Short mmCIF file of C-alpha atoms in Angstrom, two decimals:
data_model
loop_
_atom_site.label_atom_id
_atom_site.label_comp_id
_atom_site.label_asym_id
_atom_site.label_seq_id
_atom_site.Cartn_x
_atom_site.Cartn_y
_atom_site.Cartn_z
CA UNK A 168 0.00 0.00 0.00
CA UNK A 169 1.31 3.14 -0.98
CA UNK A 170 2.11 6.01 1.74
CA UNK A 171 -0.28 8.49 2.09
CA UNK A 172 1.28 12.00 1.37
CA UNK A 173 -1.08 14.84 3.40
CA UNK A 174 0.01 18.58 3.29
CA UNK A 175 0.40 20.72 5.75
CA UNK A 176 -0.31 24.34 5.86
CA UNK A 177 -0.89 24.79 9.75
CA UNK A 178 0.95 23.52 13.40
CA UNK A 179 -2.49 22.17 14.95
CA UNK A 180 -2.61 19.50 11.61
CA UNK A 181 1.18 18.43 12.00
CA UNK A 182 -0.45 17.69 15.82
CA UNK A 183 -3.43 15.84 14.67
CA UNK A 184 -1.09 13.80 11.98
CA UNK A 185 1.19 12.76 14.89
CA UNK A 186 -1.89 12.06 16.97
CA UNK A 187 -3.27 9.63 14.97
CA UNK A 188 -0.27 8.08 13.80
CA UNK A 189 0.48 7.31 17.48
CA UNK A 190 -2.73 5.90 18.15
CA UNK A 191 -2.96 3.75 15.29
CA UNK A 192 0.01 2.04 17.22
CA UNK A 193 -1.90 1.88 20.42
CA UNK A 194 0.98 4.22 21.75
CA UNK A 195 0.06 5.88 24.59
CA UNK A 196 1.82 9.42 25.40
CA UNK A 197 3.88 7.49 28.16
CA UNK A 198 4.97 5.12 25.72
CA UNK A 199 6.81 7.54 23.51
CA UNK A 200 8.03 9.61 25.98
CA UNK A 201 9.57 6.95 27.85
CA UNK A 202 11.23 6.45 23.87
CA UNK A 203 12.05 9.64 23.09
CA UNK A 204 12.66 11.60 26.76
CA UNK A 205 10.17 14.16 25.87
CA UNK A 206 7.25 14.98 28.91
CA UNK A 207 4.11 13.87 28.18
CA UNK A 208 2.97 17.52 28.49
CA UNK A 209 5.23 18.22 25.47
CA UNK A 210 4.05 15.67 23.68
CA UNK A 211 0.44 16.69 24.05
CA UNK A 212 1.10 20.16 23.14
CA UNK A 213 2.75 19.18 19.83
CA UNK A 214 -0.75 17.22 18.91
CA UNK A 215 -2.72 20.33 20.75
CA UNK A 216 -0.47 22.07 17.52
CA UNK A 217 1.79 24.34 19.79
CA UNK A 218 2.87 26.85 17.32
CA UNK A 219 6.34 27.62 19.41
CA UNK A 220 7.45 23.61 19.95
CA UNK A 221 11.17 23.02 18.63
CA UNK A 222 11.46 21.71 14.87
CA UNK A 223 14.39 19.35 16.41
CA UNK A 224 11.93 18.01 18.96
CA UNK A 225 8.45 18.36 16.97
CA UNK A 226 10.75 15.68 14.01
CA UNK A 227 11.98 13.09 16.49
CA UNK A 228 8.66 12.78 17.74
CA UNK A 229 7.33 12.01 14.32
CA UNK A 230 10.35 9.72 13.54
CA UNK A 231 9.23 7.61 16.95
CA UNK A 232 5.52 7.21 15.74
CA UNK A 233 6.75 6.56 11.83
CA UNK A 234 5.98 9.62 10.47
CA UNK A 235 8.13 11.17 7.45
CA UNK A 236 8.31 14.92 6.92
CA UNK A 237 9.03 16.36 2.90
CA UNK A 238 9.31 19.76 2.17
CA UNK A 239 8.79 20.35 -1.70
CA UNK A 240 9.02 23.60 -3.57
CA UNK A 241 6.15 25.67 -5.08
#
């Protein structure tokens, strides 16, 4: 099955894409913090869509649910 690609204009849809993702797993927000050292209150901003959350932080969190990030020019 082919990847789905989804674009994203907007912090609070990055969130709900790394929600999902991570529930699809049955990963709870313990689960990958305990794998990626980040608080659970992190965590649930970034799917919340905190506009201010660190790039570094906001792509290891998507690399520990499976989530691939592409930037492709207009």
């Amino acid at each position: 099955m082919e990847p789905q690609l989804t674009q994203v204009h907007t912090p609070v849809e990055l969130g709900r894409i790394l929600r999902v993702k991570r529930k699809e797993q049955k990963l709870t927000l313990q689960d990958v913090s305990e794998h990626c050292g980040f608080s659970m209150r992190f965590i649930s901003e970034v799917e919340r869509g905190k506009p201010t959350a660190e790039i570094g932080k906001v792509m290891a969190l998507l690399a520990v649910v499976g989530v691939d990030l592409f930037a492709r020019s207009r």
